[in-house]
JSON list of C-alpha atoms in Angstrom, two decimals:
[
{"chain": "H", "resi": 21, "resn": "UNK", "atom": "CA", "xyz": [146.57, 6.75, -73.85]},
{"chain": "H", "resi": 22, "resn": "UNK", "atom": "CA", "xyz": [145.89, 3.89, -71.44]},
{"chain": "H", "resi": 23, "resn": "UNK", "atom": "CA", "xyz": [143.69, 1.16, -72.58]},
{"chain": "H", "resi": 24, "resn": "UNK", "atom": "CA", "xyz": [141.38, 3.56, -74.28]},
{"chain": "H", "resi": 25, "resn": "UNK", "atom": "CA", "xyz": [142.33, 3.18, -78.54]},
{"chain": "H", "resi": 26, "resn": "UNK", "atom": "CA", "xyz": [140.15, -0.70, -78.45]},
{"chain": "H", "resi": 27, "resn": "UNK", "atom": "CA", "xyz": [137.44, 0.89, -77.83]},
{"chain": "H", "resi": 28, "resn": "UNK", "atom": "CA", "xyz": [137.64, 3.37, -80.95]},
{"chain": "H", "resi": 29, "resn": "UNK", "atom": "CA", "xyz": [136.30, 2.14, -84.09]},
{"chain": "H", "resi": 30, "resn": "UNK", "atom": "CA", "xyz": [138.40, 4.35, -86.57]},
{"chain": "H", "resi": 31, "resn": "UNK", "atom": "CA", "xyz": [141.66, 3.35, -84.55]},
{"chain": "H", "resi": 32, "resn": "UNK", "atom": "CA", "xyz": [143.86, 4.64, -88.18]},
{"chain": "H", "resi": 33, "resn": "UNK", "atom": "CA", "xyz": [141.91, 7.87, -88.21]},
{"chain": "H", "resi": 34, "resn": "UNK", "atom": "CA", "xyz": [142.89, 8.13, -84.38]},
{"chain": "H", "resi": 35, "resn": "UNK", "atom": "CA", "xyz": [146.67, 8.36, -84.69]},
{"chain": "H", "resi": 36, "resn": "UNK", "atom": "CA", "xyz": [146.47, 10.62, -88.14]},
{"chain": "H", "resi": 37, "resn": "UNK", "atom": "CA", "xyz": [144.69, 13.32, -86.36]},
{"chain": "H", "resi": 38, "resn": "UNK", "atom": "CA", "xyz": [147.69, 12.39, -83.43]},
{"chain": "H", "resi": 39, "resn": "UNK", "atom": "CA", "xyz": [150.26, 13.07, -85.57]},
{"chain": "H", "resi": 40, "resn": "UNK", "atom": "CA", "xyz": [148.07, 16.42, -86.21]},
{"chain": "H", "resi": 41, "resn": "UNK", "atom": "CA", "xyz": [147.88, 17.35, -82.47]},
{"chain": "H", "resi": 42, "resn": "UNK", "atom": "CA", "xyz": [151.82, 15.94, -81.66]},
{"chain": "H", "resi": 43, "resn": "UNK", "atom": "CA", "xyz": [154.34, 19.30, -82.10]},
{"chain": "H", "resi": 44, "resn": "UNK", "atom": "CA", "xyz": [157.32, 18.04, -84.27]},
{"chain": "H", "resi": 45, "resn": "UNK", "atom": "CA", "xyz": [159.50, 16.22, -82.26]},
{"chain": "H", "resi": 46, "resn": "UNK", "atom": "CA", "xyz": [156.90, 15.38, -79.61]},
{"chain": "H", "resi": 47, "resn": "UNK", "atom": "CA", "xyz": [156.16, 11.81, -78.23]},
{"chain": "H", "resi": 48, "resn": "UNK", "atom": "CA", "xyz": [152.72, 9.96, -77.65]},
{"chain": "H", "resi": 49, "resn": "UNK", "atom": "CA", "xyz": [152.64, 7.02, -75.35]},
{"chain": "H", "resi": 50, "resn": "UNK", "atom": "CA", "xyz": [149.90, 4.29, -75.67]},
{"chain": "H", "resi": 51, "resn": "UNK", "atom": "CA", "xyz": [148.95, 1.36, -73.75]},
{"chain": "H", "resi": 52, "resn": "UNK", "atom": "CA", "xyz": [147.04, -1.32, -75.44]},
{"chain": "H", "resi": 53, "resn": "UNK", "atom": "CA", "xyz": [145.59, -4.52, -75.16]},
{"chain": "H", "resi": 54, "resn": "UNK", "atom": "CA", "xyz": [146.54, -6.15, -78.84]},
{"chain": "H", "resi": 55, "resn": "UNK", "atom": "CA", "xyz": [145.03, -9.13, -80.54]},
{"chain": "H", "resi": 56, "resn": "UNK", "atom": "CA", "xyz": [147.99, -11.87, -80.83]},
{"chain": "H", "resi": 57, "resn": "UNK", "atom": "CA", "xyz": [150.07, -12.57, -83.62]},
{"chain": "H", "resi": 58, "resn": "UNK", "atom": "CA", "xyz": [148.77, -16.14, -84.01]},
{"chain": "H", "resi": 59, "resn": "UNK", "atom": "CA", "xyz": [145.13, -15.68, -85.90]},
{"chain": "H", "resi": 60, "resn": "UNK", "atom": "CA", "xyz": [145.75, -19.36, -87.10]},
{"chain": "H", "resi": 61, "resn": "UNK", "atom": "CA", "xyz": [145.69, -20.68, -83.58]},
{"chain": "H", "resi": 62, "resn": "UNK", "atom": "CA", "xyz": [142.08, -22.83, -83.57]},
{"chain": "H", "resi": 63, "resn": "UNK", "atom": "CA", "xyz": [139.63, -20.56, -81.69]},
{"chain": "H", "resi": 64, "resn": "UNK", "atom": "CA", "xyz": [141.80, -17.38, -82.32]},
{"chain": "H", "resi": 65, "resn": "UNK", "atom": "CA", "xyz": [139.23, -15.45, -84.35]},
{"chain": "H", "resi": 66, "resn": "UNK", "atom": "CA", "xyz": [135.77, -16.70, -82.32]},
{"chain": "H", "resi": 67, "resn": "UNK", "atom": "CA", "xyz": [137.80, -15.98, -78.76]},
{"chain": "H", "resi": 68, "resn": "UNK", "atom": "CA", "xyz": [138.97, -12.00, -79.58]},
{"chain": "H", "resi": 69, "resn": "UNK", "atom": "CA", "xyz": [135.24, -11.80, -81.02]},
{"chain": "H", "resi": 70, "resn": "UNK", "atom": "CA", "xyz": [134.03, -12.60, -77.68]},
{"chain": "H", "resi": 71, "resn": "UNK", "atom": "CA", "xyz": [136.67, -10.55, -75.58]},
{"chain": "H", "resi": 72, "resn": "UNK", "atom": "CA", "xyz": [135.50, -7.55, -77.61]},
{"chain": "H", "resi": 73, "resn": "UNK", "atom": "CA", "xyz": [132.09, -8.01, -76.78]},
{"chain": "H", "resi": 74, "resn": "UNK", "atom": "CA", "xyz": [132.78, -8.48, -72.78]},
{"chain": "H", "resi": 75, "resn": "UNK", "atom": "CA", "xyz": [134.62, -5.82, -72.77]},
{"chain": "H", "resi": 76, "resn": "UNK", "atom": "CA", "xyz": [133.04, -3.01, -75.39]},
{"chain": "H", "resi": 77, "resn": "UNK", "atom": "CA", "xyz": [135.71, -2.66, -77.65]},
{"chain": "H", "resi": 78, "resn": "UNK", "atom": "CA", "xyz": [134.94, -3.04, -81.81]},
{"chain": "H", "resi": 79, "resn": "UNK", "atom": "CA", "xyz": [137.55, -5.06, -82.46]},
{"chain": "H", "resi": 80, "resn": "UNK", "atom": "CA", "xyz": [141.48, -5.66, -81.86]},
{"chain": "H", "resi": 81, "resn": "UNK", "atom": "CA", "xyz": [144.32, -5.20, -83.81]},
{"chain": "H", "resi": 82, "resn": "UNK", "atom": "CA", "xyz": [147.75, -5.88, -83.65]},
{"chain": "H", "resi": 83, "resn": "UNK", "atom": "CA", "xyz": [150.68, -4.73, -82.74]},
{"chain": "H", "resi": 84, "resn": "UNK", "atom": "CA", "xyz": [151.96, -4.63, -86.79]},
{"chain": "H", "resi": 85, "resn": "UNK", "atom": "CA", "xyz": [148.99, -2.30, -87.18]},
{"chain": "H", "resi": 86, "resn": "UNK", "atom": "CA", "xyz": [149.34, -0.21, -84.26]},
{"chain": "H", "resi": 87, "resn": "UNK", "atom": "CA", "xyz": [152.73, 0.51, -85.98]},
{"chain": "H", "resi": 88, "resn": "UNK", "atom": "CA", "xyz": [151.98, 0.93, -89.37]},
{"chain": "H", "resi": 89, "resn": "UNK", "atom": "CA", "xyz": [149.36, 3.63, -88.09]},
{"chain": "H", "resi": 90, "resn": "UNK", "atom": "CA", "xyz": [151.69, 5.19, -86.15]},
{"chain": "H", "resi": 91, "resn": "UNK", "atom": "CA", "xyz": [154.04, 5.34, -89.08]},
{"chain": "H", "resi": 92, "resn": "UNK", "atom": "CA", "xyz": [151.52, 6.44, -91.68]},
{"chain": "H", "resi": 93, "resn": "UNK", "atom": "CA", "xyz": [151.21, 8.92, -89.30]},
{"chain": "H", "resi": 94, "resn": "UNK", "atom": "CA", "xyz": [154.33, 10.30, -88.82]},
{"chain": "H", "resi": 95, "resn": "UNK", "atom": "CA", "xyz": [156.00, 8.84, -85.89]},
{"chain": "H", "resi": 96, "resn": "UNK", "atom": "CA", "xyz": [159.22, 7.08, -86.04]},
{"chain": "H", "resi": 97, "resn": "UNK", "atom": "CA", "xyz": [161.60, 5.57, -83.46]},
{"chain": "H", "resi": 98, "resn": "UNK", "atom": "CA", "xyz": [158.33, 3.08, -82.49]},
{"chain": "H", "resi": 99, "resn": "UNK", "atom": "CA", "xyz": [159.50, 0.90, -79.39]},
{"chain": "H", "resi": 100, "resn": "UNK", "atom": "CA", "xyz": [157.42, -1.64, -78.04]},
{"chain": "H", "resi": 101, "resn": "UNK", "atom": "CA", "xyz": [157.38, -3.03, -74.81]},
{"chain": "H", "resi": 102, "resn": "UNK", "atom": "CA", "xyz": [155.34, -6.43, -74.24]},
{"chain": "H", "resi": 103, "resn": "UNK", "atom": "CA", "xyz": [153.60, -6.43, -70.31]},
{"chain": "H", "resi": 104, "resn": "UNK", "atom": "CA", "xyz": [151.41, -9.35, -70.87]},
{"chain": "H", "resi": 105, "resn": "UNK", "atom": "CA", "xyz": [152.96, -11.10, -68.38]},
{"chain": "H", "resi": 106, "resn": "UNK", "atom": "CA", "xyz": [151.84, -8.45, -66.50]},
{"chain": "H", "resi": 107, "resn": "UNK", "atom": "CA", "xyz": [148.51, -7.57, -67.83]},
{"chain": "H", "resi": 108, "resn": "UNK", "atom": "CA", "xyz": [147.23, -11.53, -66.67]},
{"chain": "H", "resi": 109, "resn": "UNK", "atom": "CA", "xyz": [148.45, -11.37, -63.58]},
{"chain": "H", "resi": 110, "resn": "UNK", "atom": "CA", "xyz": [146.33, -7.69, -63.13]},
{"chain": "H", "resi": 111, "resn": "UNK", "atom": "CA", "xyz": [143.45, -9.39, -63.70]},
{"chain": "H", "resi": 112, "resn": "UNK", "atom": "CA", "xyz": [143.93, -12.35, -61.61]},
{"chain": "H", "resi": 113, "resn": "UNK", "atom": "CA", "xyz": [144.10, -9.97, -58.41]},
{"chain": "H", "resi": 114, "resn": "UNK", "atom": "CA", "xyz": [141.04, -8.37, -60.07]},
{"chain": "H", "resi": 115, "resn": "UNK", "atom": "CA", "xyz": [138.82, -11.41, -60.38]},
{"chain": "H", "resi": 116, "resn": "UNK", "atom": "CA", "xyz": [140.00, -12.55, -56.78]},
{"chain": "H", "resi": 117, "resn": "UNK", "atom": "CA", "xyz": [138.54, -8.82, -55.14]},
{"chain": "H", "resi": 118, "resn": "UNK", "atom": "CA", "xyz": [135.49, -9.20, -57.04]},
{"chain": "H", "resi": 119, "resn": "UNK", "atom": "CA", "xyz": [135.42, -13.12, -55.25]},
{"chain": "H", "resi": 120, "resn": "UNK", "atom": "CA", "xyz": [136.35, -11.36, -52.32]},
{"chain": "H", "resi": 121, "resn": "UNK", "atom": "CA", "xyz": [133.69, -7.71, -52.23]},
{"chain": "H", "resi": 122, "resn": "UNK", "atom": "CA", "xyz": [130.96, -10.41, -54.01]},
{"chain": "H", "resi": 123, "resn": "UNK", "atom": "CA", "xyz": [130.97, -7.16, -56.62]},
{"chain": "H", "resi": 124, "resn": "UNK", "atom": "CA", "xyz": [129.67, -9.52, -59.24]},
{"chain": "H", "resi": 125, "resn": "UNK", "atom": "CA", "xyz": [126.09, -9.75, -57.21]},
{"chain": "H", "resi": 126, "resn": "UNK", "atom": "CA", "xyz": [125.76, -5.88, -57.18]},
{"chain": "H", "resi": 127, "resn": "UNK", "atom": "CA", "xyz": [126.99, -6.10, -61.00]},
{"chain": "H", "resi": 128, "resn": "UNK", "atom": "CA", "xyz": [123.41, -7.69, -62.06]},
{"chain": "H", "resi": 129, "resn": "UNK", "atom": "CA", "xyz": [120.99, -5.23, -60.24]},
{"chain": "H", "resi": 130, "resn": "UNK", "atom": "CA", "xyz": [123.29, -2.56, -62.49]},
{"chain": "H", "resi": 131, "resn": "UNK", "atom": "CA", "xyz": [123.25, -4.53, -66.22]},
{"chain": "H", "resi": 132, "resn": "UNK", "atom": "CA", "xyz": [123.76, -7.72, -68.30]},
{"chain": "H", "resi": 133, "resn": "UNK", "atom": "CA", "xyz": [126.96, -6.33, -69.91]},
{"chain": "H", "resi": 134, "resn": "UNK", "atom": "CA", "xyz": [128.50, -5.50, -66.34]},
{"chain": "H", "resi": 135, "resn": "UNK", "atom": "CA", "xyz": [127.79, -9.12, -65.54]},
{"chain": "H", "resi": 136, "resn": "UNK", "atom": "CA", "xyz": [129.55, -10.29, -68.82]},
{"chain": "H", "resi": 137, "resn": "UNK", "atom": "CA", "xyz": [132.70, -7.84, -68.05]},
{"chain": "H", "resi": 138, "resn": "UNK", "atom": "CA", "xyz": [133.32, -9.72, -64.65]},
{"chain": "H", "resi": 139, "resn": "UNK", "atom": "CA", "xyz": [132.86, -12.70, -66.30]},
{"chain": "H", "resi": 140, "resn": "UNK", "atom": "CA", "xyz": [135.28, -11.91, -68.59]},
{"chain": "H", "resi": 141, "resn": "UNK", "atom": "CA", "xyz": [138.12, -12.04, -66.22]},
{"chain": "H", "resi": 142, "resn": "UNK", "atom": "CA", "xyz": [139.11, -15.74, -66.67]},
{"chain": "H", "resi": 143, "resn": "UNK", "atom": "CA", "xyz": [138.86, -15.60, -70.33]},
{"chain": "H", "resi": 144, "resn": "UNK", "atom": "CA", "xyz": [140.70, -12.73, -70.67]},
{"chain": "H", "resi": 145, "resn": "UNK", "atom": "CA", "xyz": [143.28, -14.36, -68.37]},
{"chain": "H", "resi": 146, "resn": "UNK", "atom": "CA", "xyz": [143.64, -17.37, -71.00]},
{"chain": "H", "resi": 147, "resn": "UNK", "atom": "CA", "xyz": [143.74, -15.25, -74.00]},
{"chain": "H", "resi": 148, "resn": "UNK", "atom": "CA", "xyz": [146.79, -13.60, -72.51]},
{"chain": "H", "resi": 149, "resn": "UNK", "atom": "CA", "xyz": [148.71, -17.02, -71.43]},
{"chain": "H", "resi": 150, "resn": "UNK", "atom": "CA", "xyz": [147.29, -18.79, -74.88]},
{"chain": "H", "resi": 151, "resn": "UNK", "atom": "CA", "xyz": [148.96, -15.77, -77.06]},
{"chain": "H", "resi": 152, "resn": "UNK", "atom": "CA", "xyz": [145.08, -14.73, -78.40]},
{"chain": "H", "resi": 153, "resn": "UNK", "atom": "CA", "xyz": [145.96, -11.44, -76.59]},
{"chain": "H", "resi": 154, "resn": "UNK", "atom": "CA", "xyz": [148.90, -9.38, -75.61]},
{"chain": "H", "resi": 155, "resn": "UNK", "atom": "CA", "xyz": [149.46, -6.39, -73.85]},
{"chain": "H", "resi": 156, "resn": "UNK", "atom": "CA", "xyz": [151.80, -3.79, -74.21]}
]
């Protein structure tokens, strides 16, 4: 799964029915972009509220509760691999081809919340280099 569990509202109930569909033995991969492990960080709470707006997910969890689900699931032998480094520097080259294809005028004739998503880059961007957000 590749950036597709934020978007699910009964993330837990996700990876039970995973451990369901996994034969014994069997692996499942995921790709995610977590909330941060500092929610006392000023601004923490108000700036993943807003990221899951932009970008149509219900909400953000960590990467302690991606875990736990995966181990109330079943799974063991959890590794995790942090790419935010990576994941910023994605949307960087992202924000600069929608500067460069003007993609964000075309955006408004299609709807508000494709306007908000593009505009969504740069905060994004910051949630990743101020910790709000990690990828992995």
């Amino acid at each position: 799964s590749v950036e597709c569990t934020e978007h699910l509202y009964a993330k837990a109930r996700f990876f039970k029915k995973a451990g369901e569909w996994v034969r014994p033995g069997g692996r499942i991969a995921i790709v995610v972009w977590f909330q941060g492990r500092n929610p006392r960080r000023p601004g923490h709470e108000k700036r993943v509220e807003e990221l899951c707006q932009r970008f149509v997910c219900p909400s953000f969890a960590t990467m302690d509760e991606y875990s736990s689900w995966l181990t109330a699931a079943g799974f063991s032998s959890i590794a995790h691999h942090d790419w935010t480094e990576h994941a910023a520097r994605t949307w960087k080259i992202c924000k600069e081809r929608v500067k460069k294809t003007r993609v964000d005028h075309l955006a408004k004739w299609i709807s508000r919340e494709q306007v908000d998503f593009i505009n969504g880059f740069d905060k994004l961007i910051e949630a990743f280099e101020d910790g709000d957000m990690e990828y992995g």
